Amino acid sequence: MTRRALFPLSMLAFGYAFLYLPIAVLMVYSFNDNRLVAVWSGFSTRWYGELFRNAQIGDALWLSLRVAAVSATASVLLGTMAAFAMQRIRRATGRGAFEALAMAPLILPEVLTGLSLLMLFVMLSEAIGWPAGRGATTITLAHITFGTAYAIVVIRARLSQFDPRLAEAAADLGATPWRTFLRVTLPLLAPAMLAAWLLAFTLSLDDVVIASFVTGPGASTLPIVIFSSVRLGVSPQINALATLLVLGVAVLIATAMLMLWRAERRSAP
Amino acid sequence: MTAPGGRTGATRKLVLGLPLGWMLLFTLLPALVVLAISFTEKRRGAPPFTPLLVPGEGLLPELNASGDNYALIFSDWLYIQAFAGSIRIAAVSALITLLIAYPMAYALARVREGVRTPLLILVVLPFWTSFLIRVYAWSSLLNSNGLINSLLLDAGLIAEPLPLLNTEFAVHLGIVYSYLPFMVLPIYAVLERMDWTLLDAASDLGARPARAFFRVTLPLSMPGIVAGLLLVFIPALGEVIIPELLGGSHTLMVGPVLWNEFFGNNDWPLAAALAMLLLVAVLLPAALIYRLARRTEVAT
Amino acid sequence: MDADQDRPLTGGDAPPIIRIRGVTRRFGGTTALDSVDLDIGRGEFFCLLGASGSGKTTLLRAIAGLETLDSGHILVDGEDMTGWPAYRRPVNMMFQSYALFPHLTVEKNVAFGLQEERRPRDEIRDRVQATLDLLEMGALGGRKPHQLSGGQRQRVALARALVKRPKILLLDEPLAALDKKLRERAQAELVSLRERIGITFVVVTHDQEEAIGMASRIALMRDGKLVQIGEPRDLYDAPCSRYVADFFGAANLFAGTVAGITAGIATVDSGEAGSDLPALCDGQSATGAAVTVMVRPEHIRLSRQRPAQSSALAARVGALAFLGNSYACELTLPTGKIVRVRLSPLEFEAAGRPAQGDEAHLWWEPKVARMLSQ
């Protein structure tokens, strides 16, 4: 590095500080004994204790985890199918339309996605009686819809790097198409499917806007509870919850990314 | 690569049909429903809007569409200002993000390969952690009795807390903070592939480093810059959480206005009309990014 | 490996192991294979040679079952393969990129095909080990493909195909991904491997030297058609067209018409040479026919003194390059035609050490010059 690189490097350091300091401060202050968040009066874990006794947050977390797990799994299945289907569509116009439809949830504003799905659910329930009410089911359906779009991006990127000769080699060695899928395609796609699952899972766990639209009475996901609480102001209990959530997700994702990175290097030509 | 049952028609139809059916039902159809409802009028009851089709004199139903919602939006300053505010704030934030992200991406592209991946993971990691919590972290920092104000007060630099929260500045800050990775990554992707001997060539031809940067590096990183600007601009346009938590009632943006029409006034048709106009505002830059992606796909 | 396999045959009366009849394959507007007919004998080391786009790889993939044919039939060991998917054919392929499964170890890559055959576990283990040992890869069974060198990967790809004991081994540019030194060794190893295990090899290559060095027979392809089939010596010495002559190394070509034929030697009146040239008659062209005379650079004699031969051509020495084991020399005829000559150091001395700008004379034995009618 020459002296000229000093400016970009210091910007890099500044950038990391900018990205991580606010979260770090929040984490530190989650151990503050004082109810006034900014006034440090000693180390304490009392807010964590209160958090664990908070049944509303416990219920919301459980609902969020269930919704996220189901919608991430469905997203990966649908996304994998769609990624394969896209490869097969030969006509450029047909593929373009399919891609545009599949990618739409990535670009559409969340308020539009939420509003439109809610209106659809209301209309459907009037016309055919399904979905009967709004709650966990409708949130899951909405999350599958945008989760699939993200899953397609991740899985397609991996699929496009695939050497088609590998499938031919498997066929040449006696594997039927189904066996080829099980023994070659699926293992090689697994890291991308895991990444897609994690992405869909964390996005579902984080969604406020869409869930607020499509949920019904009694079904509050964790982000909905957090959002309505922090709109009223800063709360030390939420600081503790945020700390746990950030740490949990960060550890999960960092491990997964390192695993993927290694797998990538291993299968690089 | 082959999918299972590559030769059998049934599996093949399922692999295409299931996701396609899902997208038609949960992406296309809802958009059409919103479009339809945007032409209805608010009423009390369930659903809280007038039916678009009413029984006509003959067998065919009659269309009962009204453009009142759109007329209202275009005649009321509140809505016009909300759209203008969204566009201005999204654009300014995107430019500020660029100014911070470009040097970061540049440094990432030039560091040793061994440390590059961990550093990249550090850029991407915040994207995975909760968006809501990251915005909330700033609201607690910017609060009048938050950490920033307390530190400044303790140091004697200010006599009274600065009004940081519930300002447009706070919204800009929130957007830059939340979408920084979206800007760093595409610029990094372009710079990483750049042939750095081009700079040696420019220097050999008599360009000073600054000139070489403006005449070689910057033009070559244009695709990444444009992609990054759009990736920040598009989601910022319809943002709800950041203006709600950081902007307060002074900052007019479409997202919170739509949110309030729906949740506060229970005015579904007006919310639908606002959503359709927001869609139009988003589709333009989105079409641009699609073309850009196609072009780079062809180029590589 | 199978000890009861036949010894190599080149041609002969035994039924061919591959019989290709009228095979055509089109991609959009281009015809990759244009009604190809070809027989390949049991135990041959057969080379499909051609420039890129000549259809050689398509033909190989068609035998493997990786291309569907628009028309025609491919018979392997007397059985029509039409409608047989790749995974049921008794042939195996070594891919140009090797196509090793990146997520599997060397052993598991090699075992892949046997597992698909549902062989007992013990048999798989023994055969994998035996094949890896045969290719001197026995110690590397636990490695992943990315931990291997290029040469080692090539051996794994070979082992993975051979362990299935195919009737035919198909090799797509087997040496292309290796560096030059390794390539020469690998070439010799492929030949000796085929001799040891006795199965038929069909190799695709674009490199004529590689083909000449390995093959028992070569088929040269161009634009989806077979141009010439024969032993390497035939294609080099007696090409059937200017294209083949050019493809196999350097050739001096003189267009002309047959002026007369005596005792199997034709005299060709060539405007390009500005003189009558002697050439071995091809037995078809009669007096007056338009032909091309081909002489390889190493067959041309050179001398500064005028030789006894009446057909000798006067020329001026142009560029001269010392290549270590030989001299490459370009001479210009009075007509302007450039003739390339290759001299051994001894011949160079005997020619009187010609230098650039010197007047020299060149000639050849009539029977080394060939007449091409196309």
Coordinates of N, CA and C in Angstrom, one line a residue, chain A residues 163 165-177 179-180 183-185 187-188 265-269, chain C residues 61 64 66 86-87 91-93 95 97 99-103 112-113 115-116 118 144 146 153 160-161 164:
Chain A
D163 N -20.9 -26.5 -14.3 CA -20.4 -27.1 -15.6 C -21.4 -28.1 -16.1
R165 N -21.1 -30.2 -18.1 CA -20.4 -31.5 -18.4 C -20.5 -32.4 -17.2
L166 N -20.7 -31.9 -16.0 CA -20.8 -32.7 -14.8 C -22.0 -33.6 -14.9
A167 N -23.1 -33.1 -15.4 CA -24.3 -33.9 -15.5 C -24.1 -34.9 -16.7
E168 N -23.5 -34.5 -17.7 CA -23.2 -35.4 -18.8 C -22.3 -36.5 -18.4
A169 N -21.3 -36.1 -17.6 CA -20.3 -37.2 -17.1 C -21.1 -38.2 -16.2
A170 N -22.0 -37.7 -15.4 CA -22.8 -38.6 -14.6 C -23.6 -39.6 -15.5
A171 N -24.3 -39.0 -16.5 CA -25.0 -39.8 -17.4 C -24.2 -40.8 -18.1
D172 N -23.0 -40.4 -18.5 CA -22.0 -41.3 -19.2 C -21.6 -42.4 -18.3
L173 N -21.6 -42.2 -17.0 CA -21.2 -43.2 -16.1 C -22.3 -44.1 -15.6
G174 N -23.5 -43.8 -16.2 CA -24.6 -44.7 -16.0 C -25.7 -44.2 -15.1
A175 N -25.7 -42.9 -14.7 CA -26.7 -42.4 -13.8 C -27.9 -41.9 -14.6
T176 N -29.1 -42.3 -14.2 CA -30.3 -41.8 -14.8 C -30.4 -40.3 -14.4
P177 N -31.3 -39.5 -15.1 CA -31.5 -38.1 -14.8 C -31.8 -37.9 -13.3
R179 N -31.1 -39.9 -10.7 CA -29.9 -40.2 -10.0 C -28.8 -39.1 -10.1
T180 N -28.7 -38.6 -11.3 CA -27.8 -37.5 -11.5 C -28.2 -36.3 -10.6
R183 N -27.2 -37.2 -7.0 CA -25.8 -37.5 -6.6 C -24.9 -36.4 -7.0
V184 N -25.3 -35.6 -8.0 CA -24.4 -34.5 -8.5 C -25.0 -33.1 -8.3
T185 N -26.2 -32.9 -8.9 CA -26.7 -31.6 -8.9 C -27.0 -31.1 -7.4
P187 N -26.0 -32.2 -4.3 CA -24.9 -31.9 -3.4 C -24.2 -30.6 -3.8
L188 N -24.1 -30.3 -5.1 CA -23.3 -29.1 -5.5 C -24.2 -27.8 -5.3
R265 N -14.4 -22.3 -2.6 CA -13.0 -22.5 -2.9 C -12.7 -23.9 -3.3
R266 N -13.4 -24.8 -2.6 CA -13.1 -26.2 -2.9 C -13.6 -26.6 -4.2
S267 N -14.7 -26.1 -4.6 CA -15.3 -26.6 -5.9 C -14.9 -25.7 -7.1
A268 N -14.0 -24.6 -6.8 CA -13.6 -23.8 -7.9 C -12.7 -24.6 -8.8
P269 N -12.7 -24.3 -10.1 CA -11.9 -25.1 -11.0 C -10.5 -24.8 -10.9
Chain C
R61 N -19.6 -37.2 -29.1 CA -20.7 -37.1 -28.2 C -21.9 -37.9 -28.7
A64 N -21.4 -41.4 -27.6 CA -21.6 -41.5 -26.1 C -23.1 -41.4 -25.8
L66 N -24.7 -38.4 -26.0 CA -25.0 -37.1 -25.4 C -25.5 -36.1 -26.5
A86 N -27.6 -42.0 -22.8 CA -26.1 -42.1 -22.5 C -25.9 -43.1 -21.3
Y87 N -26.8 -43.1 -20.3 CA -26.5 -43.9 -19.1 C -26.7 -45.4 -19.3
V91 N -20.3 -47.5 -23.4 CA -19.1 -46.7 -23.8 C -18.9 -45.7 -22.6
N92 N -17.7 -45.3 -22.4 CA -17.5 -44.2 -21.5 C -16.6 -43.2 -22.0
M93 N -16.7 -42.0 -21.5 CA -16.0 -40.8 -22.0 C -15.1 -40.2 -21.0
F95 N -13.9 -36.5 -20.5 CA -14.2 -35.1 -21.0 C -13.0 -34.2 -21.1
S97 N -12.7 -31.2 -20.2 CA -12.5 -30.4 -18.9 C -12.3 -31.4 -17.8
A99 N -14.4 -32.9 -16.1 CA -15.7 -33.0 -15.5 C -15.7 -33.9 -14.2
L100 N -14.6 -33.7 -13.4 CA -14.6 -34.5 -12.2 C -15.6 -33.8 -11.2
F101 N -16.2 -34.7 -10.4 CA -17.2 -34.1 -9.5 C -16.5 -33.4 -8.3
P102 N -16.7 -32.1 -8.2 CA -15.8 -31.4 -7.2 C -16.1 -31.7 -5.8
H103 N -17.3 -32.3 -5.5 CA -17.7 -32.6 -4.1 C -17.3 -34.0 -3.7
F112 N -18.1 -43.9 -8.8 CA -19.4 -43.4 -9.1 C -20.1 -44.3 -10.1
G113 N -19.5 -44.6 -11.2 CA -20.1 -45.4 -12.2 C -20.4 -46.8 -11.8
Q115 N -21.1 -47.7 -8.7 CA -22.2 -47.6 -7.8 C -23.5 -47.5 -8.5
E116 N -23.5 -46.9 -9.7 CA -24.7 -46.8 -10.5 C -25.0 -48.2 -11.1
R118 N -24.8 -50.8 -9.3 CA -25.2 -51.5 -8.1 C -24.3 -52.7 -7.9
K144 N -9.5 -34.5 -2.9 CA -10.5 -33.9 -3.7 C -9.9 -33.4 -5.0
H146 N -9.8 -30.6 -6.5 CA -9.1 -29.3 -6.5 C -7.7 -29.4 -5.8
R153 N -5.4 -34.9 -12.4 CA -6.8 -34.9 -12.7 C -7.1 -35.7 -14.0
R160 N -11.8 -43.0 -14.0 CA -13.3 -43.1 -13.8 C -14.0 -43.7 -14.9
A161 N -13.5 -43.4 -16.2 CA -14.1 -44.0 -17.3 C -13.7 -45.5 -17.5
K164 N -15.2 -48.8 -15.5 CA -16.5 -49.4 -15.9 C -16.3 -50.4 -17.0

